[in-house]
Coordinates of C-alpha atoms in Angstrom, one line a residue:
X201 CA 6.7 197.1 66.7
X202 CA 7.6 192.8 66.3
X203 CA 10.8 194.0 66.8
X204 CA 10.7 196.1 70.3
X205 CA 7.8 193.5 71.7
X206 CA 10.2 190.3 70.5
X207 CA 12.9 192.8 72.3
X208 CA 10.9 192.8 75.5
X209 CA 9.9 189.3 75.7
X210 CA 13.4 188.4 75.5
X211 CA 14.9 190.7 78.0
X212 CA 12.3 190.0 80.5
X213 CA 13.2 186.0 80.1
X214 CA 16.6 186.3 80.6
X215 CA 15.5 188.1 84.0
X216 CA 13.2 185.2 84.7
X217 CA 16.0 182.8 84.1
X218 CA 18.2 184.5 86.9
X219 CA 15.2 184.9 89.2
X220 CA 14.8 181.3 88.4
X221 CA 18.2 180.2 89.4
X222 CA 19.0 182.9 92.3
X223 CA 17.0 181.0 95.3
X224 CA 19.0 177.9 94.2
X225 CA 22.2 179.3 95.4
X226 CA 22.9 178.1 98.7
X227 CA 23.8 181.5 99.9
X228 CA 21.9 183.3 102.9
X229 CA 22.2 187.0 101.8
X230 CA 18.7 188.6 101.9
X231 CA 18.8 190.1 98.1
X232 CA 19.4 185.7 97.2
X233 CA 16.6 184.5 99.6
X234 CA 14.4 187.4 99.0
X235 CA 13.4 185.4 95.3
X236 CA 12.1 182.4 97.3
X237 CA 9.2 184.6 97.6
X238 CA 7.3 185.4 94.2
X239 CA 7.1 182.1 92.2
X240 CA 3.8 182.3 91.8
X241 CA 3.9 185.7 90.1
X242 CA 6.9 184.5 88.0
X243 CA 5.4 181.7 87.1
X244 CA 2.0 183.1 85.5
X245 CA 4.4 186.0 83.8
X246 CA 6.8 183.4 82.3
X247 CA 3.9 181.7 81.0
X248 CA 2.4 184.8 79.2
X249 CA 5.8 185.6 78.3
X250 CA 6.5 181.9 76.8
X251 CA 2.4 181.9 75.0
X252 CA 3.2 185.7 73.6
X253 CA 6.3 184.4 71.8
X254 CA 4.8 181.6 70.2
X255 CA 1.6 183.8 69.0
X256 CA 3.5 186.6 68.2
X257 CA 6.6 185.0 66.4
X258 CA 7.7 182.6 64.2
X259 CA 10.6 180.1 65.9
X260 CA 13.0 179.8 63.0
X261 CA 16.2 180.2 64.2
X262 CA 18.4 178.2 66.9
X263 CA 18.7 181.6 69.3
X264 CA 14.7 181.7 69.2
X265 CA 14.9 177.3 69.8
X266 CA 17.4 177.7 72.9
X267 CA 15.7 180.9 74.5
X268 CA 12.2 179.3 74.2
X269 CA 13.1 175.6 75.4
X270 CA 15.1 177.7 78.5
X271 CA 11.7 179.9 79.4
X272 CA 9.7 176.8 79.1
X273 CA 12.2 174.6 81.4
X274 CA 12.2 177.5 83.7
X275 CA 8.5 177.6 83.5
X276 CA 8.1 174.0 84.5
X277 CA 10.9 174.6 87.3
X278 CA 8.4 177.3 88.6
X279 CA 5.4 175.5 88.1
X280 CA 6.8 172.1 90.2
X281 CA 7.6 174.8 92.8
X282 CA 4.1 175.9 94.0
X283 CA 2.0 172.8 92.3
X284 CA 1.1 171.3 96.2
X285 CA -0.5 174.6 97.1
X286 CA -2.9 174.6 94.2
X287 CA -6.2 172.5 94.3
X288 CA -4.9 170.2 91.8
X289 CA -3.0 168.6 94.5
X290 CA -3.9 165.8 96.4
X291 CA -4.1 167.1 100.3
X292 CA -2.0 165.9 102.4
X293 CA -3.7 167.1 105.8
X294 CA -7.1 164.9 105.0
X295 CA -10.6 166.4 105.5
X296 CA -12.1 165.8 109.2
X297 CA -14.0 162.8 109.7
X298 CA -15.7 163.2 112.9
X299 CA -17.5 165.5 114.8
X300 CA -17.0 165.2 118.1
X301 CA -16.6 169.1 119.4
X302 CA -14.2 167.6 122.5
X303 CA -11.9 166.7 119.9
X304 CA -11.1 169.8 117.8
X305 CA -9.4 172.9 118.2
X306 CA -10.1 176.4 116.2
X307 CA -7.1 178.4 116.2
X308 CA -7.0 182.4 115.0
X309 CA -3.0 183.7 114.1
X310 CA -2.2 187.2 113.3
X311 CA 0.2 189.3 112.5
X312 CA -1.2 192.1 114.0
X313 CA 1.1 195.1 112.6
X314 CA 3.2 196.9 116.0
X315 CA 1.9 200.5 114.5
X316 CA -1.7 199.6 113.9
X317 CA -4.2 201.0 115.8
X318 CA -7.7 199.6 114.8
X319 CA -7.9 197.3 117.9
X320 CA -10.9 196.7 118.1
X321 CA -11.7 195.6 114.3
X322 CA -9.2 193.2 115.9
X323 CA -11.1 191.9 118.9
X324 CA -14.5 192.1 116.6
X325 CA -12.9 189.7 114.7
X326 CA -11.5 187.2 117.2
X327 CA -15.4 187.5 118.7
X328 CA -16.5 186.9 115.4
X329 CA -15.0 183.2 114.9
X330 CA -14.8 182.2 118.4
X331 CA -11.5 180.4 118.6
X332 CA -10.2 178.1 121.0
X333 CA -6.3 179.8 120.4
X334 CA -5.6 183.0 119.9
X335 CA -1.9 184.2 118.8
X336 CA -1.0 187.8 117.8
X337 CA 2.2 188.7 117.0
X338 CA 4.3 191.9 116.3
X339 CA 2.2 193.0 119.8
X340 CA 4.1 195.5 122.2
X341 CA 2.9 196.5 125.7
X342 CA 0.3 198.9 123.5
X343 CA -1.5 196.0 122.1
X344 CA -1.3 194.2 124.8
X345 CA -2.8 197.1 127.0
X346 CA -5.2 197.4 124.4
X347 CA -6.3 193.8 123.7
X348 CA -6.1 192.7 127.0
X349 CA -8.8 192.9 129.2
X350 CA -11.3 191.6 126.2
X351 CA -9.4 189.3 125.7
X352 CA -8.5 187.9 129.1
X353 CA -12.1 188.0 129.7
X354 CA -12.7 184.7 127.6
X355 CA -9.3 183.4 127.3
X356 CA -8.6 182.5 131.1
X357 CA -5.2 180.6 129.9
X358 CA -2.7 182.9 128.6
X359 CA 0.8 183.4 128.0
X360 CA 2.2 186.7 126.9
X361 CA 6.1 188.3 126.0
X362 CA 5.0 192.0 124.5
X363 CA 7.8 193.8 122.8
X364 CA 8.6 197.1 120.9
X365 CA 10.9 195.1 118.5
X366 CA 8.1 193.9 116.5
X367 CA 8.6 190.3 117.4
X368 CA 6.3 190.9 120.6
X369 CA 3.8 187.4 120.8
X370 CA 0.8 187.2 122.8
X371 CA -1.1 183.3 123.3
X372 CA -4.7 183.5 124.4
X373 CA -6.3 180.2 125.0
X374 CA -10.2 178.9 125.9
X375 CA -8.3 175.7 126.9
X376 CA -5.8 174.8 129.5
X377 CA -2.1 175.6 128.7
X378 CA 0.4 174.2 131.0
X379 CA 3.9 173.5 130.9
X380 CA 4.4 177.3 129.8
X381 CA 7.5 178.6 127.9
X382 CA 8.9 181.7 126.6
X383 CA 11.8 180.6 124.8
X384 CA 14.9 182.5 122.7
X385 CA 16.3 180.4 120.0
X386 CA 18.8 182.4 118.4
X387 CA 18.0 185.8 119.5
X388 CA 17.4 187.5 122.9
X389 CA 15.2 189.6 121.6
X390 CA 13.0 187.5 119.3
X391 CA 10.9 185.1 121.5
X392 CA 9.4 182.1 120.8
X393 CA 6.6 180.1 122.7
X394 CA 5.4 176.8 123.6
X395 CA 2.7 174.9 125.5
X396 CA 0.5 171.4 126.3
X397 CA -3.2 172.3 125.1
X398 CA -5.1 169.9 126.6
X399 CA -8.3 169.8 124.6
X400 CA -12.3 169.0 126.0
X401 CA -11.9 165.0 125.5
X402 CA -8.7 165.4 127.5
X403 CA -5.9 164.4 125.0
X404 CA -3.3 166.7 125.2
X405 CA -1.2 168.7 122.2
X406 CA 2.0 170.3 121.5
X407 CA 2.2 173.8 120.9
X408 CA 4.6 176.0 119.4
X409 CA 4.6 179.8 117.9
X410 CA 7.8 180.9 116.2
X411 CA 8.3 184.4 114.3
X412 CA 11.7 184.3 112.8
X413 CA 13.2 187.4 111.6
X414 CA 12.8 187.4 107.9
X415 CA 16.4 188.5 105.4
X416 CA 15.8 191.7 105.1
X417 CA 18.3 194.6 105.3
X418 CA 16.4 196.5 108.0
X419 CA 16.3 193.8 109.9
X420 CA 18.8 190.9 109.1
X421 CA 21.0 190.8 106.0
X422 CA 21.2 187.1 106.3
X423 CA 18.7 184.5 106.6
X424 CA 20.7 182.2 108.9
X425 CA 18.8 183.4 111.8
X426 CA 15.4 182.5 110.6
X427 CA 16.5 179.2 108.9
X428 CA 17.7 178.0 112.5
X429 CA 15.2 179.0 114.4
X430 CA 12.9 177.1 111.8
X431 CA 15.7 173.6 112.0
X432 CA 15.5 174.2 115.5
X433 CA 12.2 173.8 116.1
X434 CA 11.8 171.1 113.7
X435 CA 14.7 168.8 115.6
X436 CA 12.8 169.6 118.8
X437 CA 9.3 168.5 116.9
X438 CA 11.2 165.5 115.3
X439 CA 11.7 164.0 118.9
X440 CA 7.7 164.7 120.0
X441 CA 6.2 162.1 122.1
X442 CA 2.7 163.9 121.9
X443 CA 0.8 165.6 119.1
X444 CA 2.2 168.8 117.7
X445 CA 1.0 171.9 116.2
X446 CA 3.1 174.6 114.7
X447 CA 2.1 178.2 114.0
X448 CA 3.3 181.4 113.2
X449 CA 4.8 184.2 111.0
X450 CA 8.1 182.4 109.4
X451 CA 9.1 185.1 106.9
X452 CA 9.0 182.3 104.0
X453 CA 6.7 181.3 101.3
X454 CA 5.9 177.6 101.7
X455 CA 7.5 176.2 98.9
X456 CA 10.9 177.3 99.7
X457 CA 14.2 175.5 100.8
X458 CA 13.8 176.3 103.9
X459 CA 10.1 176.0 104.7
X460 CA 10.4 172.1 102.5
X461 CA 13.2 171.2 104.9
X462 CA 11.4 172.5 108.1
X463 CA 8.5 170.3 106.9
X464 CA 10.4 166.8 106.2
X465 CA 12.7 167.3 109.2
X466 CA 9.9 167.6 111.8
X467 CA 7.3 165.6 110.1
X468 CA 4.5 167.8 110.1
X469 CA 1.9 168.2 107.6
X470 CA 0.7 171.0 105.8
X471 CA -3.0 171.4 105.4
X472 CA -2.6 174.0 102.7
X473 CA -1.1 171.2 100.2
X474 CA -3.7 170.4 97.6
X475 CA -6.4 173.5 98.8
X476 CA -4.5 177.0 97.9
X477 CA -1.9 179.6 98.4
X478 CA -3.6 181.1 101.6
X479 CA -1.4 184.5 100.5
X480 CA -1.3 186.5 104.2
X481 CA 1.6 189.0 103.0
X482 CA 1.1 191.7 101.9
X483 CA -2.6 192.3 102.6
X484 CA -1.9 195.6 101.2
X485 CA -0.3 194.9 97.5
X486 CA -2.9 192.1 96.0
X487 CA 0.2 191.9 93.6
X488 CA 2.4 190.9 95.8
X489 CA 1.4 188.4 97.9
X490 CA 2.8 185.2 99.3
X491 CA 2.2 182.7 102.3
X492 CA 4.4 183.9 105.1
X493 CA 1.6 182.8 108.1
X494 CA 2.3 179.4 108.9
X495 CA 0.1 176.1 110.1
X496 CA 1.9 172.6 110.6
X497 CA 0.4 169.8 112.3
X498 CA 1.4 166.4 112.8
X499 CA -0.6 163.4 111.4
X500 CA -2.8 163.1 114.0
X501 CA -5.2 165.9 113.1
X502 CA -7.4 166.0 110.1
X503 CA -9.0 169.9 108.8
X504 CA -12.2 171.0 109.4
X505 CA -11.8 174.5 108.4
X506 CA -8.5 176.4 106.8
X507 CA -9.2 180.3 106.1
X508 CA -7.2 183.7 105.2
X509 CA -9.8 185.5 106.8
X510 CA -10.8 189.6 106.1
X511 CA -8.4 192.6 106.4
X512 CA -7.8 194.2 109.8
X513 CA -5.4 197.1 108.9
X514 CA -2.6 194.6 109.1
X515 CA -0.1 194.2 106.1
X516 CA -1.3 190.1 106.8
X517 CA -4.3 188.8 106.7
X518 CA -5.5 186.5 109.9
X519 CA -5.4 182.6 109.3
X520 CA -8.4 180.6 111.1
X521 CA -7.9 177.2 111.1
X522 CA -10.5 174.4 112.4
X523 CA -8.5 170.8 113.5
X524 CA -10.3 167.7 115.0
X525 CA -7.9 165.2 116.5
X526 CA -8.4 161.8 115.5
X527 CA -5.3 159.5 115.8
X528 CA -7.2 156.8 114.8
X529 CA -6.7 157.6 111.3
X530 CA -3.3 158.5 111.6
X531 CA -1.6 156.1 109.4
X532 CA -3.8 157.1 106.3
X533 CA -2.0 160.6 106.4
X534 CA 2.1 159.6 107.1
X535 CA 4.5 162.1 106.2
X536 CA 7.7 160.9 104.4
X537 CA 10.7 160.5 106.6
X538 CA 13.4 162.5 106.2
X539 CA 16.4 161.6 103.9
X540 CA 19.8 161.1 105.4
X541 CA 20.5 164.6 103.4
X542 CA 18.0 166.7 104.7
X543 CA 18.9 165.8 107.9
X544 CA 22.4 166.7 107.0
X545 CA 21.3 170.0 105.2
X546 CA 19.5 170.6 108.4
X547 CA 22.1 170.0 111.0
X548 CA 24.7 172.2 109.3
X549 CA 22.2 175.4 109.5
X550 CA 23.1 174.4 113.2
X551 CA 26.1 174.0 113.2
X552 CA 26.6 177.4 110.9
X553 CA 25.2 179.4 114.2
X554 CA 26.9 177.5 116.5
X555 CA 23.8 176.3 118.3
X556 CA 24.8 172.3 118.4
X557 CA 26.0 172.5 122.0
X558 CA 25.3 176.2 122.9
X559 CA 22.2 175.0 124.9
X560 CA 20.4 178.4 123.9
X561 CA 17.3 178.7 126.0

């Protein structure tokens, strides 16, 4: 029995070692970038793994020395991986310090699931927390038709781009959105929006909603696609000359190359840092779950509120997030400018897709 259990642990570290090093390969298949995902799950299971082995056995020869001190250093590796988005981090988006209703903004995203009919526990929810921004995504002209005329009804500001593709997006807002765009970044058929908010007090924010395709077979053995959309986007927020918020399904955990460099590059914030996972995918596997919903903001807003709120059918869970603006406090919350190598890193995801000086609109 020692000898089949010993057996197991050591097989299933050696797989943990290669999931481990896989995502660190610099390679854009799917099946590589595919292990970005479940670091929090391999962490806790390297851990038992690593606690089993000491309990269990005693550490007497070098092979047991080197495969324990390798689990345990890939342990750490994991652990360094998603240690912002636990609450023993220290936030980086800080807590609000004001009050003043004219100067927030309550924002509802969703990833609404094309085939999902249960509208209306959709729109019952939306009533329910009474946002100023609405964005659902992977919404065709069914959705749309469905969703629509509730809610229009409240959300006089709206900018919609409905698809069958599932990449469909539709931007509902209590506020005034001008300087309206429906925008294609890498692909024709995968949209992308953005738009000046202009809030109660009058200050006026950036807005952008991205939903990358994500590396997967059935719908993109690479992830070049996604990753430029993301560097993109993050060039275009690195130049802001107003207050930015980013939103949106990314297809990528948080804590992955990608998602890191999207973060330095623009200079955006990420309120989950030092509160929680906020796991939106899959709603439907409470195994397998992982933060693919997105919320940046730039250092000018401070969090109220941050919420994976209640199941609506989906396969994600809705994110609710309540901001108040205050750059008066601005310099307390600075993100780190990027290195001359992450710039670099950036730039050549680019340059990969050609998009440099292709002027894709």
């Amino acid at each position: 029995m020692k000898f089949s259990l010993k057996n197991f642990l050591q097989g299933f570290g050696i797989i943990a070692i290669i999931l481990t090093l896989l995502p660190l390969i610099a390679i854009d298949y799917w099946w590589i970038r595919i292990f970005d995902f479940p670091h929090a799950q391999l962490t806790l299971l390297t851990f038992i793994a690593l606690v089993t082995y000491f309990i269990r056995f005693n550490i007497k020869y070098v092979g047991d020395y080197i495969f324990v001190s390798v689990l345990a250093a890939c342990f750490i590796f994991q652990l360094v991986k998603i240690y912002d988005y636990t609450p023993l981090a220290a936030p980086e988006a800080l807590e609000n310090t004001i009050t003043d209703t004219s100067k927030s903004i309550k924002i509802y995203s969703a990833n609404v699931l094309q085939k999902n009919t249960q509208y209306d526990l959709l729109l019952s929810q939306v009533a329910d927390y009474d946002p100023d921004i609405v964005l659902l995504m992977e919404t065709d002209t069914v959705w749309k038709k469905a969703v629509h005329s509730s809610l229009a009804s409240t959300y006089s500001h709206h900018l919609l781009e409905p698809r069958g593709n599932t990449y469909g997006m539709l931007l509902y807002s209590k506020l005034p959105l001008t300087q309206k765009k429906v925008r294609h970044l890498v692909d024709k058929e995968v949209p992308s929006m953005e738009a000046i908010v202009t809030l109660e007090s009058g200050d006026q924010i950036q807005l952008y909603a991205i939903h990358p395709t994500p590396p997967m077979p059935q719908h993109n053995p690479m992830s070049s696609d996604r990753d430029t959309e993301m560097m993109k986007t993050a060039f275009t927020v690195n130049k802001r000359t107003l207050p930015v918020i980013v939103m949106g399904d990314f297809n990528d955990v948080a804590w992955s190359r990608t998602t890191s460099l999207f973060r330095k590059v623009s200079k955006l914030l990420d309120p989950r840092i030092g509160r929680g996972f906020y796991n939106t995918f899959n709603a439907k596997n409470i195994l397998m779950r992982w933060p693919l919903d997105h919320l940046f903001t730039s250092q000018e807003f401070r969090v109220k509120k941050l919420e994976r709120t209640g199941h609506i059918k989906s396969d994600h869970f809705p994110v609710y997030s309540e901001l108040t603006y205050e750059p008066q406090g601005a310099s307390l919350q600075l993100p780190q400018e990027p290195t001359d190598s992450e710039i670099k890193s950036a730039k050549s995801q680019l340059k990969e897709q050609n998009l440099l000086n292709m002027g894709v609109n």
